[in-house]
Amino acid sequence: MIGIVELKKLIENNSDISAWEIRNTVSESCQLFYVSEALETNRYVNTEEMSIAVYADVNDQRGSSTVIITSADDAESIAAKLQAAVIKAKQALNPYYPLAEKTENLNLLSDEKKDLALLAKETADAVFAAEKDSDSQLNATEVFADHDVIRFLSSNGVDHSYDAYSLFCEAIPSFDGEKEDVELYYSRYAGIKDPGEYTGDVKTALSNVRYRYDALPLSEVQIPENCLIAVSPDMIRNIMVNFAQELSYSRQYYKMSHYQIGDQISAVPFDLVLKGQEAGICSSSPADGNGIVLKQTKVIDQGRASAFWGDQRFGYYLKEKNITGSYPIAVMENYPVISEEDRKRPVLYLMNFSAPQLDSSSGYFGGEVRLGLLVNGDQVTPVTGFSVSGNIYEAVNTARFSEETEAVSSKGRMSFRGPKYMYFDTLKLH
């Protein structure tokens, strides 16, 4: 792979390039693949990816295009790619916007390198420990321990270096019964944490697949009239990320948002804070994709819209004085937990969606439920084969939340930390 110094010279030799950003990522991953508990494949991956965002100005407009550099590229092929990117950038022009200004350059590389093979093995052991005393099993399991080293540079003098560790587990819990065999799907991303925390999660997944085997169709179950409906963390993440996106610079610029600063989003008070870093979340990053150093921003304050946020381009268009940057994490805080009176009510917990959906324009949310658990006192009745729907802009006004918290972490999407369950009165069952 060509070095950064030589690459910068090639970029600066092209007078048609008005500005640039370089992102270099070196990734290592120890990957374990199991069938049942037998290790089938042990793979170690080491890759390097370098991308260049090329900006070209025409009069008062600016266009951009991205170039990917591989180990097969030499100076001649890179120069050709850069020129091709300039041509593309000039064909996709937008109103001018500058790159992020240099504030501070970060050097946040870990002092000691962690043993990825050991982390992967400890995580796998924790996963399989969950099978003890369970009549369900894991058909296939994958465990990855990853380490990414990122360097970001721009023509404005920004030069950040930082790294991130993450764990990933994917498994297929199954139960082989007399009438049929059933499976569910389990996956979890996380930052580096105690691998033993996976044991409790997988125990729940193994328990749920047995519930799925015993589940009754909704038509055969009497749902009490005063029953609460509780959605789990994946759906809560979709809901809260939607509210965060409503307050993004881009939604404001395109006039696609339902809310302005000061508007009441929910009659139920809660705070939503956007962050760059949060313990145990794999998408944590001290800077965004344009090199803006991320400081946390409270976008919802006790149910009211309190701040806009977003990337350099749309922040500039909106004339924001302190552009926040694009955040990878939303954290919900200071919310009311479910009351003692409501704890006595029956609850239908929606444990496993086929594909949770949320439409930001209409507010529709819901989807097909593969497994629900109707909890009425000490009685638990598993239910399957039904759908749920509601309007989140209305339903949030009567929502309550659990004391238990959980994180939903992912790469490439905004992660979330907040209550484990969100309770509603007004959802429809189909």
Coordinates of C-alpha atoms in Angstrom, one line a residue:
M1 CA 0.0 0.0 0.0
I2 CA 1.3 3.5 -0.9
G3 CA 2.3 5.6 2.0
I4 CA 0.4 8.7 3.3
V5 CA 3.3 11.1 2.4
E6 CA 3.5 9.9 -1.2
L7 CA -0.3 9.9 -1.5
K8 CA -0.5 13.5 -0.3
K9 CA 2.0 14.6 -3.0
L10 CA 0.0 12.9 -5.7
I11 CA -3.1 14.7 -4.6
E12 CA -1.4 18.1 -4.4
N13 CA 0.1 17.6 -7.8
N14 CA -3.5 17.7 -9.2
S15 CA -4.4 21.3 -9.5
D16 CA -8.1 20.4 -10.2
I17 CA -8.4 19.1 -6.6
S18 CA -9.7 21.9 -4.4
A19 CA -9.7 20.0 -1.1
W20 CA -9.3 16.4 0.1
E21 CA -9.8 14.0 3.0
I22 CA -7.9 10.8 3.5
R23 CA -9.1 7.9 5.7
N24 CA -6.8 5.0 6.3
T25 CA -8.1 2.0 8.2
V26 CA -5.9 -1.0 9.2
S27 CA -8.1 -3.9 10.5
E28 CA -7.2 -7.1 12.3
S29 CA -9.8 -9.7 13.1
C30 CA -9.7 -13.1 14.8
Q31 CA -12.7 -15.1 13.6
L32 CA -14.0 -18.4 15.0
F33 CA -16.6 -20.5 13.2
Y34 CA -18.4 -23.3 15.1
V35 CA -20.8 -26.0 14.2
S36 CA -22.5 -26.9 17.5
E37 CA -19.5 -26.5 19.8
A38 CA -16.9 -27.9 17.4
L39 CA -14.5 -25.3 16.0
E40 CA -14.7 -25.7 12.2
T41 CA -12.6 -22.7 11.1
N42 CA -10.1 -20.4 12.8
R43 CA -9.4 -17.4 10.6
Y44 CA -7.1 -14.4 11.1
V45 CA -7.7 -11.4 8.8
N46 CA -5.4 -8.3 8.4
T47 CA -6.5 -5.7 5.9
E48 CA -5.8 -2.1 5.0
E49 CA -8.2 0.2 3.3
M50 CA -7.5 3.7 2.1
S51 CA -10.2 6.1 0.8
I52 CA -9.8 9.6 -0.5
A53 CA -12.6 12.1 -0.7
V54 CA -11.8 14.4 -3.6
Y55 CA -13.5 17.9 -3.7
A56 CA -13.6 20.0 -6.9
D57 CA -14.9 23.6 -7.0
V58 CA -16.7 25.2 -10.0
N59 CA -17.6 28.8 -9.4
D60 CA -19.6 28.9 -6.2
Q61 CA -20.4 25.2 -6.2
R62 CA -18.5 22.1 -4.8
G63 CA -18.7 18.5 -5.8
S64 CA -17.1 15.4 -4.3
S65 CA -16.2 11.9 -5.2
T66 CA -14.5 9.1 -3.3
V67 CA -11.5 7.0 -4.4
I68 CA -10.5 3.7 -3.0
I69 CA -6.8 2.8 -3.0
T70 CA -5.7 -0.9 -3.0
S71 CA -2.4 -2.6 -2.6
A72 CA -2.3 -3.1 -6.4
D73 CA -2.2 0.6 -7.0
D74 CA 1.0 2.5 -7.9
A75 CA 1.5 6.2 -8.4
E76 CA 0.4 6.1 -12.0
S77 CA -2.9 4.3 -11.3
I78 CA -3.7 6.5 -8.3
A79 CA -3.1 9.7 -10.3
A80 CA -5.6 8.3 -12.9
K81 CA -8.1 7.5 -10.2
L82 CA -7.8 11.0 -8.8
Q83 CA -8.4 12.6 -12.1
A84 CA -11.4 10.4 -12.7
A85 CA -12.8 11.4 -9.3
V86 CA -12.4 15.1 -10.2
I87 CA -14.5 14.6 -13.4
K88 CA -17.2 12.8 -11.3
A89 CA -17.1 15.5 -8.7
K90 CA -17.7 18.3 -11.2
Q91 CA -20.7 16.4 -12.5
A92 CA -22.3 16.3 -9.0
L93 CA -22.2 19.9 -7.8
N94 CA -23.9 21.3 -4.7
P95 CA -23.8 24.7 -3.0
Y96 CA -20.3 25.4 -1.7
Y97 CA -19.3 24.2 1.7
P98 CA -15.9 24.1 3.4
L99 CA -14.2 21.2 5.1
A100 CA -14.1 21.0 8.8
E101 CA -11.6 23.3 10.4
K102 CA -8.7 22.0 12.5
T103 CA -9.5 22.4 16.2
E104 CA -7.2 19.8 17.9
N105 CA -5.5 16.8 16.4
L106 CA -6.2 13.5 18.3
N107 CA -3.7 10.8 19.1
L108 CA -5.7 8.2 20.9
L109 CA -4.0 4.9 20.1
S110 CA -4.2 2.2 22.8
D111 CA -1.0 1.8 24.9
E112 CA -1.2 -2.0 24.8
K113 CA -2.4 -4.2 22.1
K114 CA -5.0 -6.7 23.1
D115 CA -4.7 -10.4 22.2
L116 CA -7.5 -10.9 19.7
A117 CA -7.3 -14.7 19.7
L118 CA -7.7 -14.8 23.5
L119 CA -10.6 -12.3 23.4
A120 CA -12.4 -14.4 20.7
K121 CA -11.8 -17.7 22.6
E122 CA -13.0 -16.2 26.0
T123 CA -16.1 -14.9 24.2
A124 CA -16.9 -18.3 22.6
D125 CA -16.4 -20.0 25.9
A126 CA -18.9 -17.6 27.5
V127 CA -21.4 -18.2 24.7
F128 CA -21.2 -22.0 25.1
A129 CA -21.5 -21.8 28.8
A130 CA -25.1 -20.7 28.3
E131 CA -26.0 -24.1 26.9
K132 CA -25.4 -25.8 30.3
D133 CA -28.7 -27.1 31.7
S134 CA -30.6 -25.9 28.6
D135 CA -32.7 -28.2 26.4
S136 CA -32.1 -25.9 23.4
Q137 CA -28.8 -25.7 21.6
L138 CA -26.7 -23.5 19.3
N139 CA -26.5 -25.0 15.7
A140 CA -23.9 -22.6 14.4
T141 CA -21.9 -19.8 16.1
E142 CA -19.5 -17.2 14.9
V143 CA -17.3 -15.1 17.1
F144 CA -15.2 -12.2 15.9
A145 CA -12.7 -10.1 17.9
D146 CA -11.7 -7.0 15.8
H147 CA -9.2 -4.2 16.1
D148 CA -9.4 -1.1 13.8
V149 CA -6.7 1.6 13.6
I150 CA -7.9 4.7 11.9
R151 CA -5.9 7.7 10.6
F152 CA -7.8 10.7 9.2
L153 CA -6.2 13.6 7.4
S154 CA -7.6 16.6 5.5
S155 CA -6.3 19.5 3.5
N156 CA -7.4 21.8 6.4
G157 CA -4.6 20.3 8.6
V158 CA -6.8 17.8 10.5
D159 CA -4.7 14.7 11.5
H160 CA -6.4 12.2 13.8
S161 CA -5.1 8.8 14.9
Y162 CA -7.2 6.5 17.1
D163 CA -8.2 2.8 17.4
A164 CA -11.2 0.7 18.4
Y165 CA -11.8 -2.8 19.6
S166 CA -15.0 -4.7 19.1
L167 CA -16.6 -8.1 19.7
F168 CA -19.2 -9.7 17.5
C169 CA -21.2 -12.9 18.1
E170 CA -23.8 -14.5 15.8
A171 CA -25.6 -17.7 16.6
I172 CA -28.6 -19.8 15.6
P173 CA -30.4 -21.0 18.8
S174 CA -32.6 -24.0 18.0
F175 CA -34.9 -26.5 19.6
D176 CA -35.6 -29.9 18.1
G177 CA -39.0 -31.1 19.2
E178 CA -41.3 -33.9 18.4
K179 CA -43.6 -31.9 16.2
E180 CA -41.1 -29.6 14.5
D181 CA -37.6 -28.0 14.7
V182 CA -37.5 -24.3 15.3
E183 CA -34.8 -21.7 15.1
L184 CA -34.3 -18.1 16.1
Y185 CA -31.5 -15.7 15.2
Y186 CA -29.1 -14.0 17.7
S187 CA -26.4 -11.4 17.0
R188 CA -24.7 -8.9 19.1
Y189 CA -21.9 -6.3 18.6
A190 CA -20.2 -4.8 21.5
G191 CA -17.1 -2.9 22.5
I192 CA -14.5 -4.7 24.6
K193 CA -16.1 -5.8 27.8
D194 CA -16.3 -8.8 30.0
P195 CA -17.0 -11.7 27.6
G196 CA -19.0 -13.4 30.3
E197 CA -21.8 -10.9 29.7
Y198 CA -22.6 -12.9 26.6
T199 CA -23.6 -15.9 28.7
G200 CA -26.8 -14.2 30.1
D201 CA -27.8 -13.0 26.6
V202 CA -27.4 -16.4 25.0
K203 CA -29.3 -18.1 27.9
T204 CA -32.2 -15.8 27.1
A205 CA -31.9 -16.6 23.4
L206 CA -31.9 -20.3 24.1
S207 CA -34.9 -19.9 26.4
N208 CA -36.8 -17.9 23.8
V209 CA -36.3 -20.6 21.1
R210 CA -38.0 -23.1 23.4
Y211 CA -40.8 -20.6 24.0
R212 CA -41.0 -20.2 20.2
Y213 CA -41.6 -24.0 19.9
D214 CA -44.4 -23.9 22.5
A215 CA -45.9 -20.7 21.1
L216 CA -49.6 -20.5 20.3
P217 CA -51.2 -18.5 17.5
L218 CA -52.6 -15.2 18.6
S219 CA -56.1 -16.4 17.7
E220 CA -55.9 -19.0 20.4
V221 CA -54.8 -16.6 23.2
Q222 CA -57.0 -14.2 25.1
I223 CA -55.2 -10.9 25.4
P224 CA -56.5 -9.0 28.5
E225 CA -58.0 -5.6 27.8
N226 CA -55.7 -3.8 30.2
C227 CA -52.6 -5.5 28.7
L228 CA -49.5 -3.4 28.1
I229 CA -47.3 -4.1 25.0
A230 CA -43.6 -3.9 25.5
V231 CA -41.1 -3.6 22.7
S232 CA -37.5 -4.7 23.1
P233 CA -34.2 -2.8 22.5
D234 CA -33.9 -3.2 18.7
M235 CA -37.2 -1.5 18.2
I236 CA -36.4 1.1 20.9
R237 CA -33.2 1.9 19.0
N238 CA -35.2 2.4 15.8
I239 CA -37.6 4.7 17.6
M240 CA -35.0 6.9 19.4
V241 CA -32.7 7.1 16.3
N242 CA -35.8 8.3 14.3
F243 CA -36.3 11.1 16.9
A244 CA -32.6 12.0 16.7
Q245 CA -32.7 12.1 12.9
E246 CA -35.7 14.4 13.1
L247 CA -33.4 17.0 14.5
S248 CA -30.5 16.5 12.1
Y249 CA -29.2 19.4 10.0
S250 CA -30.1 17.5 6.8
R251 CA -33.7 17.0 7.8
Q252 CA -33.9 20.7 8.7
Y253 CA -32.3 21.8 5.5
Y254 CA -34.6 19.8 3.3
K255 CA -37.6 20.8 5.5
M256 CA -38.4 17.1 6.2
S257 CA -38.6 17.3 10.0
H258 CA -41.7 17.3 12.2
Y259 CA -39.9 19.4 14.8
Q260 CA -38.2 22.7 15.6
I261 CA -36.2 23.7 18.7
G262 CA -38.6 24.0 21.6
D263 CA -41.2 21.7 20.1
Q264 CA -42.6 19.1 22.4
I265 CA -41.7 15.6 21.0
S266 CA -43.2 13.7 23.9
A267 CA -45.5 14.4 26.8
V268 CA -43.5 11.8 28.7
P269 CA -40.2 13.5 29.7
F270 CA -36.9 12.0 28.7
D271 CA -33.5 13.2 27.5
L272 CA -31.7 12.0 24.4
V273 CA -28.0 12.7 24.3
L274 CA -25.8 12.1 21.2
K275 CA -22.2 11.0 21.8
G276 CA -19.1 9.9 20.1
Q277 CA -18.0 7.4 22.7
E278 CA -19.7 5.2 25.2
A279 CA -18.3 2.3 27.1
G280 CA -19.2 -1.1 25.7
I281 CA -20.4 0.2 22.3
C282 CA -18.4 -0.8 19.3
S283 CA -19.2 2.2 17.1
S284 CA -17.6 4.6 19.5
S285 CA -15.4 7.2 17.8
P286 CA -13.8 10.4 19.0
A287 CA -14.3 12.1 15.6
D288 CA -16.8 11.9 12.8
G289 CA -16.2 11.1 9.1
N290 CA -15.1 14.7 8.3
G291 CA -12.7 14.9 11.2
I292 CA -14.9 16.9 13.6
V293 CA -14.0 16.1 17.2
L294 CA -17.2 14.9 18.8
K295 CA -18.6 16.6 22.0
Q296 CA -21.9 15.3 23.3
T297 CA -25.1 17.1 22.5
K298 CA -28.5 16.8 24.2
V299 CA -30.9 16.9 21.3
I300 CA -34.0 16.2 23.4
D301 CA -34.4 17.7 26.9
Q302 CA -37.3 16.3 29.0
G303 CA -39.3 15.6 25.9
R304 CA -38.6 18.8 24.0
A305 CA -36.4 19.4 21.0
S306 CA -33.3 21.2 22.4
A307 CA -30.6 21.1 19.6
F308 CA -29.8 20.3 16.0
W309 CA -26.9 18.2 15.0
G310 CA -25.2 16.8 11.9
D311 CA -22.3 16.9 9.5
Q312 CA -20.1 19.7 8.2
R313 CA -22.0 20.2 4.9
F314 CA -25.5 20.7 6.2
G315 CA -24.3 22.5 9.3
Y316 CA -22.6 25.1 7.1
Y317 CA -25.7 25.5 4.9
L318 CA -27.8 26.2 8.1
K319 CA -25.1 28.7 9.3
E320 CA -24.5 26.8 12.5
K321 CA -21.8 28.5 14.5
N322 CA -20.6 25.3 16.3
I323 CA -21.2 22.3 13.9
T324 CA -21.5 19.2 16.1
G325 CA -20.5 16.5 13.6
S326 CA -22.3 13.2 12.9
Y327 CA -22.7 11.0 16.0
P328 CA -22.5 7.2 16.1
I329 CA -24.3 6.8 19.5
A330 CA -27.6 7.9 21.1
V331 CA -28.1 7.5 24.9
M332 CA -31.5 7.9 26.6
E333 CA -31.4 9.4 30.1
N334 CA -33.7 10.8 32.8
Y335 CA -36.8 9.0 31.8
P336 CA -39.7 7.7 34.1
V337 CA -39.7 4.1 34.8
I338 CA -42.9 2.0 34.9
S339 CA -45.0 2.5 38.0
E340 CA -45.8 -0.2 40.6
E341 CA -49.4 -0.1 39.5
D342 CA -48.5 -0.8 35.9
R343 CA -46.1 -3.6 37.0
K344 CA -49.2 -5.5 38.2
R345 CA -50.8 -5.3 34.7
P346 CA -50.4 -8.1 32.2
V347 CA -47.7 -7.4 29.6
L348 CA -47.1 -8.8 26.1
Y349 CA -43.4 -8.6 25.5
L350 CA -42.4 -8.5 21.8
M351 CA -39.2 -10.5 22.0
N352 CA -38.4 -11.2 18.3
F353 CA -39.5 -9.4 15.2
S354 CA -39.0 -10.8 11.7
A355 CA -38.1 -7.2 10.6
P356 CA -39.0 -4.2 12.8
Q357 CA -40.1 -1.3 10.7
L358 CA -40.4 2.5 11.2
D359 CA -41.5 5.0 8.6
S360 CA -40.2 8.5 9.6
S361 CA -42.7 10.5 7.5
S362 CA -45.9 8.8 8.7
G363 CA -44.7 7.6 12.1
Y364 CA -45.9 4.0 11.4
F365 CA -43.9 1.4 13.3
G366 CA -44.3 -2.3 13.9
G367 CA -43.9 -5.5 12.0
E368 CA -44.4 -9.2 12.1
V369 CA -43.6 -10.8 15.5
R370 CA -42.0 -14.2 15.6
L371 CA -42.2 -14.5 19.4
G372 CA -44.2 -12.6 22.0
L373 CA -44.4 -13.5 25.7
L374 CA -47.7 -12.8 27.5
V375 CA -46.8 -12.4 31.2
N376 CA -49.8 -12.3 33.5
G377 CA -48.8 -12.6 37.1
D378 CA -46.7 -15.8 37.3
Q379 CA -48.1 -17.2 34.1
V380 CA -46.1 -16.9 30.8
T381 CA -47.8 -17.7 27.5
P382 CA -45.7 -17.7 24.4
V383 CA -47.4 -16.3 21.3
T384 CA -46.5 -16.2 17.6
G385 CA -47.8 -15.5 14.1
F386 CA -49.1 -11.9 14.5
S387 CA -48.2 -8.3 13.7
V388 CA -48.2 -5.1 15.7
S389 CA -48.5 -1.6 14.5
G390 CA -48.9 2.0 15.8
N391 CA -47.9 5.6 15.2
I392 CA -44.8 6.5 17.2
Y393 CA -45.5 10.3 17.1
E394 CA -48.7 9.5 19.1
A395 CA -47.7 6.5 21.1
V396 CA -44.6 8.1 22.6
N397 CA -46.9 10.4 24.6
T398 CA -48.0 7.6 26.9
A399 CA -44.9 5.4 26.9
R400 CA -43.2 4.2 30.0
F401 CA -39.8 2.6 30.4
S402 CA -38.1 -0.3 32.3
E403 CA -35.5 0.2 35.0
E404 CA -33.3 -2.4 33.3
T405 CA -31.0 -0.9 30.6
E406 CA -29.4 -2.4 27.5
A407 CA -27.2 -1.3 24.6
V408 CA -27.8 -2.1 20.9
S409 CA -24.5 -1.7 19.2
S410 CA -23.7 -1.9 15.5
K411 CA -21.2 -0.8 12.9
G412 CA -22.5 1.5 10.2
R413 CA -25.7 2.5 12.0
M414 CA -26.3 4.7 15.1
S415 CA -26.0 2.6 18.3
F416 CA -28.2 3.1 21.3
R417 CA -28.1 2.7 25.1
G418 CA -31.3 3.1 27.1
P419 CA -34.2 1.2 28.7
K420 CA -34.5 -2.5 27.9
Y421 CA -38.3 -2.3 27.4
M422 CA -40.6 0.5 26.3
Y423 CA -44.3 0.0 27.3
F424 CA -47.3 1.2 25.3
D425 CA -51.1 1.1 25.7
T426 CA -52.1 2.1 22.2
L427 CA -50.5 -0.4 19.8
K428 CA -52.7 -2.6 17.6
L429 CA -52.4 -6.4 17.3
H430 CA -53.3 -8.1 14.0

